Tab-separated table of C-alpha atoms in Angstrom:
chain	number	residue	atom	x	y	z
E	1	MET	CA	3.404	1.513	30.783
E	2	SER	CA	2.689	-2.025	31.669
E	3	GLY	CA	-0.728	-1.124	32.953
E	4	GLY	CA	-1.461	0.572	29.694
E	5	PHE	CA	-0.334	-2.355	27.698
E	6	GLY	CA	-2.530	-4.626	29.835
E	7	ARG	CA	-5.613	-2.436	29.166
E	8	ILE	CA	-4.993	-2.523	25.475
E	9	ALA	CA	-4.544	-6.343	25.563
E	10	ALA	CA	-7.756	-6.751	27.639
E	11	ARG	CA	-9.627	-4.749	25.047
E	12	LEU	CA	-8.336	-6.648	22.075
E	13	TRP	CA	-8.767	-10.022	23.919
E	14	PRO	CA	-12.145	-11.532	22.732
E	15	ASP	CA	-15.029	-11.871	25.213
E	16	SER	CA	-16.109	-15.230	23.674
E	17	LEU	CA	-14.577	-18.603	24.322
E	18	PHE	CA	-14.616	-19.128	20.462
E	19	GLY	CA	-12.523	-16.152	19.847
E	20	ARG	CA	-9.971	-16.945	22.432
E	21	LEU	CA	-9.564	-20.560	21.380
E	22	ALA	CA	-9.309	-19.490	17.842
E	23	ILE	CA	-6.550	-16.860	18.438
E	24	ILE	CA	-4.531	-19.260	20.621
E	25	LEU	CA	-4.816	-22.133	18.173
E	26	PHE	CA	-4.174	-20.004	15.126
E	27	SER	CA	-1.253	-18.183	16.734
E	28	GLY	CA	0.228	-21.464	17.725
E	29	LEU	CA	-0.021	-22.940	14.254
E	30	VAL	CA	1.395	-19.942	12.596
E	31	ALA	CA	4.256	-19.784	14.975
E	32	ALA	CA	4.997	-23.570	14.371
E	33	HIS	CA	4.691	-22.972	10.624
E	34	VAL	CA	6.994	-19.965	10.499
E	35	LEU	CA	9.663	-21.782	12.803
E	36	SER	CA	9.560	-24.934	10.678
E	37	PHE	CA	10.013	-22.744	7.440
E	38	GLY	CA	12.808	-20.823	9.008
E	39	LEU	CA	14.656	-24.039	10.132
E	40	ILE	CA	14.279	-25.452	6.642
E	41	VAL	CA	15.456	-22.293	4.864
E	42	PHE	CA	18.360	-21.989	7.320
E	43	ASP	CA	19.370	-25.636	6.744
E	44	HIS	CA	19.137	-25.280	3.018
E	45	SER	CA	21.075	-22.014	2.988
E	46	ARG	CA	23.967	-23.554	4.893
E	47	ALA	CA	24.126	-26.395	2.427
E	48	ALA	CA	23.674	-24.073	-0.561
E	49	ASP	CA	26.494	-21.793	0.907
E	50	ASP	CA	28.873	-24.750	1.162
E	51	TYR	CA	28.162	-25.787	-2.428
E	52	SER	CA	28.103	-22.331	-3.863
E	53	ILE	CA	31.544	-21.468	-2.179
E	54	ASP	CA	33.065	-24.747	-3.625
E	55	TYR	CA	31.782	-24.016	-6.988
E	56	PHE	CA	32.827	-20.306	-6.868
E	57	VAL	CA	36.411	-21.233	-5.864
E	58	LYS	CA	36.778	-23.636	-8.571
E	59	ASP	CA	35.329	-21.345	-11.205
E	60	VAL	CA	37.521	-18.500	-10.191
E	61	THR	CA	40.613	-20.586	-10.096
E	62	SER	CA	40.012	-21.926	-13.600
E	63	SER	CA	39.392	-18.413	-14.865
E	64	VAL	CA	42.670	-17.117	-13.315
E	65	ALA	CA	44.544	-20.154	-14.636
E	66	ILE	CA	43.155	-19.351	-18.230
E	67	LEU	CA	44.106	-15.660	-18.034
E	68	ASP	CA	47.622	-16.593	-16.741
E	69	HIS	CA	48.035	-18.986	-19.607
E	70	VAL	CA	46.897	-16.747	-22.549
E	71	LYS	CA	48.889	-13.831	-23.904
E	72	ALA	CA	48.273	-10.270	-22.516
E	73	GLU	CA	46.829	-9.011	-25.779
E	74	GLU	CA	44.245	-11.841	-25.858
E	75	ARG	CA	42.969	-11.413	-22.334
E	76	PRO	CA	40.309	-8.794	-23.185
E	77	ALA	CA	38.566	-11.289	-25.564
E	78	TRP	CA	38.354	-13.939	-22.829
E	79	LEU	CA	36.566	-11.530	-20.248
E	80	ASP	CA	33.084	-11.915	-21.636
E	81	ARG	CA	33.536	-15.703	-22.018
E	82	LEU	CA	34.547	-15.918	-18.245
E	83	ALA	CA	31.862	-13.525	-16.941
E	84	ARG	CA	29.103	-14.822	-14.806
E	85	PRO	CA	25.665	-13.271	-13.708
E	86	GLN	CA	27.069	-12.997	-10.171
E	87	TYR	CA	30.400	-11.464	-10.967
E	88	ARG	CA	32.567	-10.126	-13.870
E	89	PHE	CA	36.376	-9.825	-14.578
E	90	VAL	CA	38.054	-6.587	-15.295
E	91	LEU	CA	41.666	-5.965	-16.307
E	92	GLY	CA	43.331	-3.530	-13.972
E	93	GLY	CA	42.959	-2.978	-10.350
E	94	GLY	CA	41.183	0.444	-10.303
E	95	ALA	CA	42.519	3.963	-9.609
E	96	GLU	CA	42.064	3.658	-5.832
E	97	VAL	CA	40.962	0.736	-3.892
E	98	GLU	CA	40.455	-0.027	-0.107
E	99	VAL	CA	41.345	-3.357	1.265
E	100	ARG	CA	38.504	-4.852	3.348
E	101	GLU	CA	40.103	-6.154	6.563
E	102	GLN	CA	36.867	-6.840	8.450
E	103	LEU	CA	35.016	-9.633	6.695
E	104	GLU	CA	32.088	-11.716	7.673
E	105	SER	CA	32.416	-15.447	8.216
E	106	GLY	CA	31.379	-16.346	4.642
E	107	PRO	CA	33.750	-13.891	2.815
E	108	GLN	CA	36.517	-14.967	5.044
E	109	ARG	CA	36.043	-18.604	4.078
E	110	VAL	CA	36.025	-17.686	0.280
E	111	ARG	CA	39.131	-15.492	0.747
E	112	ALA	CA	40.982	-18.324	2.445
E	113	ALA	CA	39.914	-20.926	-0.137
E	114	LEU	CA	40.811	-18.709	-3.087
E	115	ARG	CA	44.209	-17.811	-1.648
E	116	ALA	CA	44.905	-21.609	-1.138
E	117	ALA	CA	43.749	-22.394	-4.621
E	118	VAL	CA	45.358	-19.650	-6.717
E	119	GLY	CA	48.470	-19.283	-4.664
E	120	ALA	CA	50.043	-16.684	-2.407
E	121	ASP	CA	51.791	-15.049	-5.283
E	122	HIS	CA	48.620	-13.584	-6.789
E	123	ASP	CA	48.106	-11.114	-3.775
E	124	LEU	CA	44.276	-11.804	-3.546
E	125	ASN	CA	42.205	-9.463	-1.309
E	126	TYR	CA	38.729	-8.358	-0.904
E	127	VAL	CA	38.526	-4.605	-1.660
E	128	TYR	CA	36.253	-1.602	-2.236
E	129	PHE	CA	36.654	0.107	-5.605
E	130	ASP	CA	34.909	3.335	-4.391
E	131	PRO	CA	36.394	3.861	-0.848
E	132	PRO	CA	34.269	6.964	0.085
E	133	LYS	CA	30.897	5.236	-0.783
E	134	ARG	CA	31.917	1.679	-0.324
E	135	SER	CA	28.981	0.549	-2.665
E	136	GLN	CA	31.040	-1.379	-5.131
E	137	ASP	CA	33.177	-4.295	-3.774
E	138	GLY	CA	34.954	-7.123	-5.289
E	139	ILE	CA	38.249	-9.084	-5.324
E	140	SER	CA	41.581	-7.649	-6.419
E	141	LEU	CA	44.626	-9.828	-7.452
E	142	HIS	CA	47.629	-9.993	-9.628
E	143	LEU	CA	48.244	-12.376	-12.424
E	144	LYS	CA	51.592	-14.270	-12.653
E	145	ASP	CA	53.166	-11.645	-14.885
E	146	GLY	CA	52.251	-8.850	-12.337
E	147	SER	CA	49.235	-7.493	-14.267
E	148	PRO	CA	46.572	-6.193	-12.077
E	149	PHE	CA	43.208	-8.051	-12.309
E	150	SER	CA	39.743	-7.589	-10.494
E	151	MET	CA	36.609	-9.301	-9.894
E	152	LYS	CA	33.557	-7.018	-9.475
E	153	PHE	CA	30.209	-8.070	-7.920
E	154	PRO	CA	27.088	-6.295	-9.036
E	155	PRO	CA	24.813	-4.792	-6.284
E	156	ARG	CA	23.004	-7.471	-4.357
E	157	LYS	CA	19.237	-7.696	-4.996
E	158	THR	CA	16.692	-9.519	-2.833
E	159	ILE	CA	14.653	-11.596	-5.165
E	160	VAL	CA	11.272	-12.755	-4.106
E	161	SER	CA	9.385	-15.122	-6.208
E	162	PRO	CA	6.071	-13.837	-7.510
E	163	TRP	CA	4.110	-16.886	-6.284
E	164	LEU	CA	5.502	-16.616	-2.725
E	165	PRO	CA	2.932	-13.962	-1.407
E	166	THR	CA	0.094	-16.020	-2.886
E	167	ALA	CA	1.471	-19.237	-1.430
E	168	LEU	CA	1.711	-17.751	2.135
E	169	ALA	CA	-1.755	-16.287	1.717
E	170	VAL	CA	-3.137	-19.730	0.740
E	171	GLN	CA	-1.399	-21.308	3.722
E	172	LEU	CA	-2.658	-18.770	6.203
E	173	GLY	CA	-6.142	-19.269	4.722
E	174	ILE	CA	-5.908	-23.041	5.253
E	175	LEU	CA	-4.680	-22.619	8.712
E	176	ALA	CA	-7.562	-20.215	9.525
E	177	LEU	CA	-10.116	-22.551	8.022
E	178	PHE	CA	-9.030	-25.522	10.088
E	179	THR	CA	-8.708	-23.439	13.216
E	180	TRP	CA	-12.316	-22.260	12.669
E	181	ALA	CA	-13.393	-25.877	12.174
E	182	ALA	CA	-11.660	-27.164	15.265
E	183	VAL	CA	-12.867	-24.353	17.548
E	184	LYS	CA	-16.352	-24.662	16.249
E	185	LEU	CA	-16.354	-28.381	17.005
E	186	ALA	CA	-14.919	-27.703	20.459
E	187	THR	CA	-17.442	-25.066	21.363
E	188	GLN	CA	-20.602	-26.728	19.933
E	189	PRO	CA	-21.304	-28.685	22.942
E	190	LEU	CA	-21.427	-25.535	25.087
E	191	VAL	CA	-23.944	-24.018	22.687
E	192	ARG	CA	-26.003	-27.110	22.930
E	193	LEU	CA	-25.925	-27.108	26.698
E	194	GLU	CA	-27.044	-23.415	26.563
E	195	ARG	CA	-29.915	-24.030	24.408
E	196	ALA	CA	-31.004	-27.036	26.479
E	197	ALA	CA	-30.964	-24.759	29.598
E	198	ASN	CA	-33.003	-22.041	27.952
E	199	ARG	CA	-35.599	-24.626	26.854
E	200	LEU	CA	-36.290	-25.728	30.410
E	201	ALA	CA	-39.980	-24.979	31.052
E	202	SER	CA	-41.407	-23.800	34.354
E	203	ASP	CA	-41.883	-27.440	35.460
E	204	LEU	CA	-38.263	-28.103	34.813
E	205	ARG	CA	-39.139	-31.006	32.625
E	206	GLY	CA	-37.283	-30.075	29.340
E	207	GLU	CA	-36.170	-32.562	26.708
E	208	PRO	CA	-32.910	-34.252	27.592
E	209	ILE	CA	-30.014	-33.511	25.372
E	210	PRO	CA	-28.306	-36.319	23.367
E	211	GLU	CA	-25.559	-38.018	25.313
E	212	ASP	CA	-23.290	-38.804	22.245
E	213	GLY	CA	-20.092	-37.293	20.798
E	214	PRO	CA	-16.570	-37.346	22.397
E	215	LYS	CA	-16.252	-38.742	25.907
E	216	GLU	CA	-15.967	-35.372	27.635
E	217	VAL	CA	-19.094	-34.088	25.780
E	218	ALA	CA	-21.020	-37.273	26.578
E	219	ARG	CA	-20.112	-37.049	30.359
E	220	ALA	CA	-21.144	-33.342	30.434
E	221	ALA	CA	-24.504	-34.183	28.708
E	222	THR	CA	-25.078	-37.017	31.097
E	223	ALA	CA	-24.392	-34.833	34.145
E	224	PHE	CA	-26.788	-32.087	32.686
E	225	ASN	CA	-29.547	-34.562	32.234
E	226	ALA	CA	-29.108	-36.058	35.682
E	227	MET	CA	-29.097	-32.534	37.128
E	228	GLN	CA	-32.293	-31.596	35.281
E	229	ARG	CA	-34.042	-34.768	36.606
E	230	ARG	CA	-32.874	-34.256	40.159
E	231	ILE	CA	-34.110	-30.630	40.174
E	232	ALA	CA	-37.495	-31.712	38.679
E	233	GLU	CA	-37.979	-34.431	41.157
E	234	GLN	CA	-37.053	-32.226	44.157
E	235	VAL	CA	-39.522	-29.464	42.918
E	236	ALA	CA	-42.250	-32.006	42.462
E	237	GLU	CA	-41.659	-33.447	45.902
E	238	ARG	CA	-41.916	-29.977	47.538
E	239	ILE	CA	-45.061	-29.240	45.631
E	240	GLN	CA	-46.674	-32.442	46.706
E	241	ILE	CA	-45.738	-31.542	50.436
E	242	LEU	CA	-47.287	-28.060	49.795
E	243	ALA	CA	-50.458	-29.585	48.375
E	244	ALA	CA	-50.695	-32.035	51.365
E	245	ILE	CA	-50.393	-29.182	53.879
E	246	SER	CA	-52.901	-27.063	51.993
E	247	HIS	CA	-55.422	-29.987	51.810
E	248	HIS	CA	-55.000	-30.692	55.471
E	249	LEU	CA	-55.539	-27.026	56.465
E	250	GLN	CA	-58.834	-26.753	54.851
E	251	THR	CA	-60.835	-28.522	57.475
E	252	PRO	CA	-59.382	-26.522	60.603
E	253	ILE	CA	-59.963	-23.320	58.571
E	254	THR	CA	-63.501	-24.236	57.824
E	255	ARG	CA	-64.170	-25.039	61.589
E	256	MET	CA	-62.587	-21.727	62.721
E	257	ARG	CA	-64.870	-19.788	60.294
E	258	LEU	CA	-67.881	-21.516	61.551
E	259	ARG	CA	-67.076	-20.750	65.093
E	260	THR	CA	-66.527	-16.948	64.196
E	261	ASP	CA	-70.089	-16.875	62.775
E	262	PHE	CA	-71.466	-17.586	66.304
E	263	LEU	CA	-69.493	-14.629	67.743
E	264	GLY	CA	-71.327	-11.451	68.379
E	265	ASP	CA	-70.858	-8.383	66.226
E	266	THR	CA	-67.448	-7.467	67.643
E	267	GLY	CA	-64.259	-6.019	66.174
E	268	SER	CA	-62.475	-9.354	66.852
E	269	LYS	CA	-64.957	-11.344	64.732
E	270	GLU	CA	-64.130	-9.230	61.641
E	271	LYS	CA	-60.405	-9.363	62.312
E	272	LEU	CA	-60.583	-13.164	62.639
E	273	GLN	CA	-62.669	-13.607	59.501
E	274	GLY	CA	-60.245	-11.429	57.510
E	275	ASP	CA	-57.207	-13.519	58.782
E	276	LEU	CA	-59.085	-16.748	57.974
E	277	GLN	CA	-59.972	-15.482	54.535
E	278	GLU	CA	-56.152	-14.797	53.795
E	279	MET	CA	-55.334	-18.186	54.973
E	280	GLN	CA	-58.104	-19.749	52.846
E	281	THR	CA	-56.697	-17.879	49.802
E	282	LEU	CA	-53.199	-19.164	50.483
E	283	VAL	CA	-54.590	-22.712	50.662
E	284	LYS	CA	-56.414	-22.447	47.464
E	285	GLN	CA	-53.280	-21.086	45.613
E	286	GLY	CA	-51.253	-24.111	46.970
E	287	LEU	CA	-53.964	-26.524	45.658
E	288	ALA	CA	-54.158	-24.776	42.308
E	289	LEU	CA	-50.339	-24.965	42.015
E	290	ALA	CA	-50.431	-28.695	42.862
E	291	ARG	CA	-53.250	-29.310	40.332
E	292	GLY	CA	-51.426	-27.308	37.589
E	293	ARG	CA	-48.372	-29.446	38.280
E	294	ASP	CA	-50.349	-32.620	37.998
E	295	ASP	CA	-51.913	-31.546	34.817
E	296	ALA	CA	-48.545	-30.530	33.169
E	297	PRO	CA	-47.393	-32.596	30.188
E	298	GLY	CA	-45.177	-35.551	31.153
E	299	SER	CA	-46.383	-35.563	34.931
E	300	THR	CA	-47.188	-38.783	36.619
């Protein structure tokens, strides 16, 4: 399995340095962005939970105190006044309820705060109003006169702002743009070195590349130019040695050809003349190479 995953990763991994740097940089920026966003949301949610719990406890306590104070026949008229978008009050405890014993940390804090605020005589509990389905939950309690009283929470909905996907897309686009610019700037010197190497002529006297830009790029350009000069100097030196050897070989070869002319008509004479002709051709080629080198542009 690990081998298959490695092969898939190798296929998806870009061949170019540009693509690899872009993926690494973009992934790091996105991960840092998501992490910072998550930490901000988590911190704000904790602060909002503390504030909302405190507000919720005070609001419910006030509503219970009002219903305790008014007469039983006046209570239905107060229900709409005390209703909130997050919960509503209902007189009566329901035909059948199931007490929620296992609660998360948030509801546990709310239950403890409500019990302390309204008093233990109200018999406050978190319950399910439809025990088989457990889709409708809320709070059940009793007023001071013993009347059952309930708070029902509407089904929770995940609300996503309509501008959030657009904002995330714009942020990712900005990250991608700056990632492309950074990687382009980082790989541009390599492209310049490649073009300079391809421009080298047969005499290895290409145009030097500019030695500017960041320190690392300037050092690489300086080293490339120095390497180009050393190679050109070494090749020129070897060609000069070849030209000198070829020039000095001309006289002995000419003498040997004259001596072979005085030989009789034998097979040895023809063989020697053939060998001398080959040597003479090699000497001429060496001299032609040296002259072409001397006539090249920029030669001294």
